[in-house]
Structures are given as structure tokens and as C-alpha cells.
Amino acid sequence: ENLSALGQLRELKLYGNRLTAVEGLEALGQLQVLSLEGNALERLGGLAALRNLRELRLGHNRLTTLRGLGRLPALELVSAPQNALTSLEGLEGLAGLRRLDLEGNELASLAGLGRLARLEELSLSGNPLGPGGLRGLERLAKSLDVLHVARCGLEGPLAKELPTAFPELSELFAGGNRLTAPGAALSTRLPELEILDLSANLVADPAVLQALEGGLLGGGGGVGVRERREEEHLVRIRVGVGVGVG
């Protein structure tokens, strides 16, 4: 009925069950991966003893908050897509976090995200952030490498939606918004960008892609998927011209 006799367990998969809470894991101090997707979790707790936990997967539950995570010094990945999260409360003790997936929740603000100073990959797609909703990412500018913000209600030129420059960002996925152009300052704000997805937005004028000349496109106009080699990197740009979303 409990797992106390399995103290050397390193990975535990409990996805697809009917759990409403996390209990009885106190003896699993060696656990590194815990998968709880597809249950009926409404709250978190009972995780404080998992000092070696590196990956925590919580997708497709009923969580409205991440309170209860506590301080897990080894945790590098939290995946909690398709819940009902309305805030980032509960993440403040995860100083070592590198990957965070919160796709398909109910976040309207990114307040508190800046405490995750080592975060490299962040997925916020499908949250109702709205215009200006990326405020709060500023303190991640030096660490963020991959950002997913598709279907977040962003509007206007993409460069204006970015609250600051992101000198390390290499991949940006912003499809399914109401963006009208990359923006004249995009190349300077994202100097290391290799993959840009602006599909299914409101980009209607191919001329706006000239803003990327000398940056991602390296000259020339056009629409669609462009690929070129530059400094041994494959650069891909996908733009949906004249395609809107609701």
C-alpha cells in the first residue's frame, strides 16, 4: 500500500491513474523522475523529501496552483501543461530549474517568473497573456534559450511585445497570435535567433520581412520557410502571411 520499502527507486511513473493528492513518497530520497500526468491532482504536497528529484511531470491534472513544491534543489524540469494554473506561485523555491512547461493553463501574468534565473526553456503557449503579457521575462534575458508563446493573444509587431533584448534566445515560437510583423528591432533584440515561427498570425505584407534583412534572413524578400547556413547553424523562419486567428 506504500512505497517505503523501495528506497532506492530512481524513477516512478504513476500517470493515467486517479490520484487526487501525492502522499507516501517520503522514503524515496533517491527518486530522480516522477511522472504524475493524467491523474486528478488538485493540490501538491508530500514532495519535500525528494531532494534528488530532477524531473517532475504534472500535465493534464486539475491543479490551480503549484504551491506545495517547496524547495527541491536538484529539480531541473517541471512540466505542468493542461491544468488550471492562474499564477506562478510555488515556483519560487526552485532556483535550479532549467525547463518549465506551463502550456494550456490560465495564466494572465508572469509575475514571479524572474526568480528562476537559470531557466533555459519556457513554454507558455495557450495561456491568455494578452497584449503586453510577456512583461516579467526581463530577468530571464541572460539565460533563456527557447521560448514558446503561441496562442497567447499577443498583438502588433513582435519586437514590441518583447519586454527586453534576449541575447541568448535561439528558438522562438509565436504562432497563432495576432502579430502583424516581426518588427524593425527584432534582429537587434534577438541576435542569436535561429528558429522563428510566426505562422497563423496577421502578417499581410511580405515587405515587412525586410526588417529581418542583415539579421535572420541575410537579405532578400519572400514568404514561407527559409533555410540557410550561417556560422554552422540551420536558420529556419516560418511566417503565415495573411492568415489570422479569430
mmCIF file of C-alpha atoms in Angstrom:
data_model
loop_
_atom_site.group_PDB
_atom_site.id
_atom_site.type_symbol
_atom_site.label_atom_id
_atom_site.label_comp_id
_atom_site.label_asym_id
_atom_site.label_seq_id
_atom_site.Cartn_x
_atom_site.Cartn_y
_atom_site.Cartn_z
ATOM 1 C CA GLU A 1 0.000 0.000 0.000
ATOM 2 C CA ASN A 2 3.021 2.305 0.262
ATOM 3 C CA LEU A 3 6.443 2.597 -1.352
ATOM 4 C CA SER A 4 8.579 2.846 1.789
ATOM 5 C CA ALA A 5 10.399 -0.400 1.027
ATOM 6 C CA LEU A 6 11.629 0.931 -2.339
ATOM 7 C CA GLY A 7 14.107 3.463 -1.033
ATOM 8 C CA GLN A 8 16.488 3.028 -3.989
ATOM 9 C CA LEU A 9 13.819 3.810 -6.589
ATOM 10 C CA ARG A 10 15.048 6.359 -9.140
ATOM 11 C CA GLU A 11 12.073 6.680 -11.482
ATOM 12 C CA LEU A 12 8.374 6.358 -10.686
ATOM 13 C CA LYS A 13 5.594 6.502 -13.278
ATOM 14 C CA LEU A 14 2.053 6.927 -11.983
ATOM 15 C CA TYR A 15 0.467 8.632 -14.974
ATOM 16 C CA GLY A 16 -3.050 7.752 -16.070
ATOM 17 C CA ASN A 17 -4.433 6.862 -12.647
ATOM 18 C CA ARG A 18 -6.986 8.524 -10.364
ATOM 19 C CA LEU A 19 -4.762 10.197 -7.811
ATOM 20 C CA THR A 20 -6.130 13.346 -6.202
ATOM 21 C CA ALA A 21 -3.074 14.003 -3.992
ATOM 22 C CA VAL A 22 0.569 12.966 -3.626
ATOM 23 C CA GLU A 23 1.302 11.035 -0.447
ATOM 24 C CA GLY A 24 3.593 8.309 0.851
ATOM 25 C CA LEU A 25 6.754 9.265 -1.035
ATOM 26 C CA GLU A 26 8.810 10.346 1.972
ATOM 27 C CA ALA A 27 11.129 7.302 1.833
ATOM 28 C CA LEU A 28 12.042 7.803 -1.834
ATOM 29 C CA GLY A 29 15.011 10.052 -1.261
ATOM 30 C CA GLN A 30 16.831 8.713 -4.341
ATOM 31 C CA LEU A 31 13.965 9.401 -6.740
ATOM 32 C CA GLN A 32 15.012 11.429 -9.794
ATOM 33 C CA VAL A 33 11.979 11.262 -12.106
ATOM 34 C CA LEU A 34 8.322 11.404 -11.034
ATOM 35 C CA SER A 35 5.552 11.191 -13.643
ATOM 36 C CA LEU A 36 2.023 12.037 -12.488
ATOM 37 C CA GLU A 37 0.363 13.077 -15.757
ATOM 38 C CA GLY A 38 -3.285 12.326 -16.400
ATOM 39 C CA ASN A 39 -4.482 11.966 -12.837
ATOM 40 C CA ALA A 40 -6.942 14.126 -10.902
ATOM 41 C CA LEU A 41 -4.487 16.076 -8.774
ATOM 42 C CA GLU A 42 -5.960 19.207 -7.235
ATOM 43 C CA ARG A 43 -3.071 20.078 -4.926
ATOM 44 C CA LEU A 44 0.595 19.311 -4.361
ATOM 45 C CA GLY A 45 2.352 18.157 -1.225
ATOM 46 C CA GLY A 46 4.455 15.349 0.151
ATOM 47 C CA LEU A 47 7.402 16.186 -2.096
ATOM 48 C CA ALA A 48 9.782 17.856 0.350
ATOM 49 C CA ALA A 49 11.813 14.674 0.956
ATOM 50 C CA LEU A 50 12.606 14.206 -2.734
ATOM 51 C CA ARG A 51 15.899 16.087 -2.556
ATOM 52 C CA ASN A 52 17.315 14.322 -5.636
ATOM 53 C CA LEU A 53 14.282 14.811 -7.878
ATOM 54 C CA ARG A 54 15.299 16.156 -11.310
ATOM 55 C CA GLU A 55 12.097 15.834 -13.349
ATOM 56 C CA LEU A 56 8.501 16.348 -12.237
ATOM 57 C CA ARG A 57 5.697 15.787 -14.744
ATOM 58 C CA LEU A 58 2.216 17.015 -13.769
ATOM 59 C CA GLY A 59 0.399 17.536 -17.065
ATOM 60 C CA HIS A 60 -3.334 17.006 -17.563
ATOM 61 C CA ASN A 61 -4.430 17.250 -13.947
ATOM 62 C CA ARG A 62 -6.688 19.712 -12.088
ATOM 63 C CA LEU A 63 -4.079 21.902 -10.428
ATOM 64 C CA THR A 64 -4.934 25.545 -9.856
ATOM 65 C CA THR A 65 -1.648 26.285 -8.062
ATOM 66 C CA LEU A 66 1.860 24.867 -7.733
ATOM 67 C CA ARG A 67 2.026 25.675 -4.036
ATOM 68 C CA GLY A 68 3.430 22.644 -2.270
ATOM 69 C CA LEU A 69 6.508 22.161 -4.439
ATOM 70 C CA GLY A 70 8.677 23.568 -1.664
ATOM 71 C CA ARG A 71 12.432 23.676 -2.168
ATOM 72 C CA LEU A 72 13.758 20.898 -4.368
ATOM 73 C CA PRO A 73 17.398 21.813 -5.060
ATOM 74 C CA ALA A 74 18.029 19.249 -7.820
ATOM 75 C CA LEU A 75 14.839 19.886 -9.805
ATOM 76 C CA GLU A 76 15.611 20.896 -13.404
ATOM 77 C CA LEU A 77 12.312 20.189 -15.185
ATOM 78 C CA VAL A 78 8.724 20.955 -14.217
ATOM 79 C CA SER A 79 6.116 20.014 -16.819
ATOM 80 C CA ALA A 80 2.567 21.035 -15.919
ATOM 81 C CA PRO A 81 0.667 21.645 -19.170
ATOM 82 C CA GLN A 82 -3.107 21.470 -19.429
ATOM 83 C CA ASN A 83 -4.002 22.286 -15.846
ATOM 84 C CA ALA A 84 -5.854 25.337 -14.488
ATOM 85 C CA LEU A 85 -2.943 27.355 -13.091
ATOM 86 C CA THR A 86 -3.654 31.053 -12.605
ATOM 87 C CA SER A 87 -0.329 32.130 -11.072
ATOM 88 C CA LEU A 88 3.307 31.121 -10.780
ATOM 89 C CA GLU A 89 3.146 30.806 -7.024
ATOM 90 C CA GLY A 90 5.021 27.751 -5.826
ATOM 91 C CA LEU A 91 7.986 28.019 -8.182
ATOM 92 C CA GLU A 92 9.986 30.455 -6.074
ATOM 93 C CA GLY A 93 11.991 27.723 -4.294
ATOM 94 C CA LEU A 94 13.248 26.073 -7.491
ATOM 95 C CA ALA A 95 16.450 28.018 -8.051
ATOM 96 C CA GLY A 96 17.988 25.306 -10.258
ATOM 97 C CA LEU A 97 15.059 24.959 -12.667
ATOM 98 C CA ARG A 98 16.108 24.886 -16.337
ATOM 99 C CA ARG A 99 12.976 23.756 -18.196
ATOM 100 C CA LEU A 100 9.391 24.810 -17.464
ATOM 101 C CA ASP A 101 6.294 23.794 -19.441
ATOM 102 C CA LEU A 102 3.054 25.579 -18.486
ATOM 103 C CA GLU A 103 1.250 25.317 -21.818
ATOM 104 C CA GLY A 104 -2.533 25.443 -21.819
ATOM 105 C CA ASN A 105 -3.159 26.913 -18.380
ATOM 106 C CA GLU A 106 -4.954 30.120 -17.333
ATOM 107 C CA LEU A 107 -2.004 32.416 -16.685
ATOM 108 C CA ALA A 108 -2.667 36.109 -17.314
ATOM 109 C CA SER A 109 0.520 37.354 -15.629
ATOM 110 C CA LEU A 110 4.152 36.246 -15.392
ATOM 111 C CA ALA A 111 4.765 37.871 -12.003
ATOM 112 C CA GLY A 112 7.415 35.964 -10.070
ATOM 113 C CA LEU A 113 8.969 34.239 -13.048
ATOM 114 C CA GLY A 114 12.134 36.295 -12.738
ATOM 115 C CA ARG A 115 13.212 34.302 -9.708
ATOM 116 C CA LEU A 116 14.087 31.373 -11.978
ATOM 117 C CA ALA A 117 17.401 32.864 -13.042
ATOM 118 C CA ARG A 118 18.715 29.644 -14.637
ATOM 119 C CA LEU A 119 15.685 28.921 -16.803
ATOM 120 C CA GLU A 120 16.657 27.955 -20.364
ATOM 121 C CA GLU A 121 13.436 26.606 -21.906
ATOM 122 C CA LEU A 122 9.969 28.024 -21.257
ATOM 123 C CA SER A 123 6.604 27.092 -22.755
ATOM 124 C CA LEU A 124 3.678 29.453 -22.140
ATOM 125 C CA SER A 125 1.656 28.654 -25.264
ATOM 126 C CA GLY A 126 -2.097 28.661 -24.882
ATOM 127 C CA ASN A 127 -2.237 30.986 -21.863
ATOM 128 C CA PRO A 128 -4.385 34.183 -22.003
ATOM 129 C CA LEU A 129 -1.470 36.610 -21.540
ATOM 130 C CA GLY A 130 -2.819 39.183 -23.989
ATOM 131 C CA PRO A 131 -1.028 42.262 -25.402
ATOM 132 C CA GLY A 132 2.000 43.162 -23.287
ATOM 133 C CA GLY A 133 1.700 39.854 -21.492
ATOM 134 C CA LEU A 134 5.380 38.972 -21.795
ATOM 135 C CA ARG A 135 6.313 41.503 -19.135
ATOM 136 C CA GLY A 136 8.033 39.529 -16.418
ATOM 137 C CA LEU A 137 10.515 37.805 -18.715
ATOM 138 C CA GLU A 138 13.123 40.538 -18.321
ATOM 139 C CA ARG A 139 15.136 38.802 -15.608
ATOM 140 C CA LEU A 140 15.443 35.697 -17.765
ATOM 141 C CA ALA A 141 17.117 37.562 -20.607
ATOM 142 C CA LYS A 142 20.590 36.168 -19.908
ATOM 143 C CA SER A 143 19.535 32.514 -19.594
ATOM 144 C CA LEU A 144 16.543 31.894 -21.879
ATOM 145 C CA ASP A 145 17.328 29.823 -24.980
ATOM 146 C CA VAL A 146 13.907 28.511 -26.148
ATOM 147 C CA LEU A 147 10.559 30.312 -25.759
ATOM 148 C CA HIS A 148 7.078 29.102 -26.755
ATOM 149 C CA VAL A 149 4.356 31.786 -26.718
ATOM 150 C CA ALA A 150 1.918 30.533 -29.357
ATOM 151 C CA ARG A 151 -1.777 31.337 -28.902
ATOM 152 C CA CYS A 152 -1.187 33.855 -26.106
ATOM 153 C CA GLY A 153 -3.127 36.824 -27.529
ATOM 154 C CA LEU A 154 -0.039 38.822 -28.494
ATOM 155 C CA GLU A 155 -0.665 41.712 -30.919
ATOM 156 C CA GLY A 156 1.164 44.104 -33.247
ATOM 157 C CA PRO A 157 4.872 43.853 -34.132
ATOM 158 C CA LEU A 158 6.610 41.004 -32.336
ATOM 159 C CA ALA A 159 9.586 43.156 -31.351
ATOM 160 C CA LYS A 160 7.282 45.470 -29.368
ATOM 161 C CA GLU A 161 5.834 42.545 -27.429
ATOM 162 C CA LEU A 162 9.293 41.582 -26.181
ATOM 163 C CA PRO A 163 9.977 43.455 -22.920
ATOM 164 C CA THR A 164 13.752 43.488 -23.482
ATOM 165 C CA ALA A 165 16.529 42.004 -25.605
ATOM 166 C CA PHE A 166 17.219 38.290 -25.225
ATOM 167 C CA PRO A 167 20.849 37.821 -26.277
ATOM 168 C CA GLU A 168 20.849 34.025 -25.804
ATOM 169 C CA LEU A 169 17.459 33.152 -27.326
ATOM 170 C CA SER A 170 17.852 30.748 -30.270
ATOM 171 C CA GLU A 171 14.265 29.494 -30.782
ATOM 172 C CA LEU A 172 11.029 31.499 -30.617
ATOM 173 C CA PHE A 173 7.614 30.025 -31.364
ATOM 174 C CA ALA A 174 4.863 32.666 -31.569
ATOM 175 C CA GLY A 175 2.288 31.195 -33.945
ATOM 176 C CA GLY A 176 -1.448 31.635 -33.576
ATOM 177 C CA ASN A 177 -1.370 35.173 -32.187
ATOM 178 C CA ARG A 178 -2.404 38.492 -33.778
ATOM 179 C CA LEU A 179 1.073 39.670 -34.659
ATOM 180 C CA THR A 180 1.313 41.905 -37.705
ATOM 181 C CA ALA A 181 5.069 41.975 -38.330
ATOM 182 C CA PRO A 182 8.396 40.828 -36.915
ATOM 183 C CA GLY A 183 9.225 44.419 -36.060
ATOM 184 C CA ALA A 184 12.151 46.581 -37.094
ATOM 185 C CA ALA A 185 14.137 45.941 -33.914
ATOM 186 C CA LEU A 186 13.795 42.157 -33.881
ATOM 187 C CA SER A 187 17.278 41.410 -35.207
ATOM 188 C CA THR A 188 18.923 43.542 -32.538
ATOM 189 C CA ARG A 189 16.729 42.219 -29.741
ATOM 190 C CA LEU A 190 17.296 38.586 -30.720
ATOM 191 C CA PRO A 191 20.825 38.481 -32.155
ATOM 192 C CA GLU A 192 21.260 34.688 -31.759
ATOM 193 C CA LEU A 193 17.843 33.624 -33.055
ATOM 194 C CA GLU A 194 17.960 30.525 -35.279
ATOM 195 C CA ILE A 195 14.304 29.424 -35.419
ATOM 196 C CA LEU A 196 11.356 31.823 -35.638
ATOM 197 C CA ASP A 197 7.749 30.653 -36.016
ATOM 198 C CA LEU A 198 5.178 33.346 -36.827
ATOM 199 C CA SER A 199 2.695 31.047 -38.566
ATOM 200 C CA ALA A 200 -1.063 31.709 -38.323
ATOM 201 C CA ASN A 201 -0.745 35.381 -37.402
ATOM 202 C CA LEU A 202 -1.840 38.559 -39.228
ATOM 203 C CA VAL A 203 1.271 39.229 -41.286
ATOM 204 C CA ALA A 204 -0.176 40.513 -44.576
ATOM 205 C CA ASP A 205 2.647 42.412 -46.287
ATOM 206 C CA PRO A 206 5.717 40.460 -47.471
ATOM 207 C CA ALA A 207 7.672 43.713 -47.296
ATOM 208 C CA VAL A 208 7.681 43.541 -43.508
ATOM 209 C CA LEU A 209 10.165 40.701 -43.761
ATOM 210 C CA GLN A 210 12.735 43.239 -44.896
ATOM 211 C CA ALA A 211 13.064 44.095 -41.229
ATOM 212 C CA LEU A 212 14.992 40.857 -40.911
ATOM 213 C CA GLU A 213 17.489 41.660 -43.654
ATOM 214 C CA GLY A 214 21.014 41.505 -42.411
ATOM 215 C CA GLY A 215 19.761 39.551 -39.422
ATOM 216 C CA LEU A 216 17.942 36.254 -39.709
ATOM 217 C CA LEU A 217 17.264 36.326 -43.459
ATOM 218 C CA GLY A 218 20.571 37.747 -44.513
ATOM 219 C CA GLY A 219 18.992 39.751 -47.353
ATOM 220 C CA GLY A 220 16.263 39.120 -49.907
ATOM 221 C CA GLY A 221 12.492 39.156 -49.523
ATOM 222 C CA GLY A 222 9.896 36.432 -49.633
ATOM 223 C CA VAL A 223 7.495 34.401 -47.608
ATOM 224 C CA GLY A 224 7.381 30.891 -46.257
ATOM 225 C CA VAL A 225 10.145 28.749 -44.803
ATOM 226 C CA ARG A 226 13.680 29.946 -45.497
ATOM 227 C CA GLU A 227 16.748 27.945 -44.688
ATOM 228 C CA ARG A 228 20.373 28.884 -44.871
ATOM 229 C CA ARG A 229 23.649 28.004 -43.232
ATOM 230 C CA GLU A 230 25.280 30.719 -41.189
ATOM 231 C CA GLU A 231 28.136 30.002 -38.843
ATOM 232 C CA GLU A 232 27.233 26.300 -38.952
ATOM 233 C CA HIS A 233 23.664 26.965 -37.719
ATOM 234 C CA LEU A 234 20.488 26.000 -39.564
ATOM 235 C CA VAL A 235 18.219 29.029 -39.528
ATOM 236 C CA ARG A 236 14.504 28.478 -40.171
ATOM 237 C CA ILE A 237 11.840 31.151 -40.423
ATOM 238 C CA ARG A 238 8.172 30.259 -40.816
ATOM 239 C CA VAL A 239 5.703 33.069 -41.449
ATOM 240 C CA GLY A 240 1.990 32.685 -42.198
ATOM 241 C CA VAL A 241 1.164 35.610 -44.459
ATOM 242 C CA GLY A 242 -2.404 36.865 -44.438
ATOM 243 C CA VAL A 243 -3.553 34.129 -42.089
ATOM 244 C CA GLY A 244 -5.371 35.309 -38.979
ATOM 245 C CA VAL A 245 -6.705 33.685 -35.874
ATOM 246 C CA GLY A 246 -10.218 34.524 -34.750
#
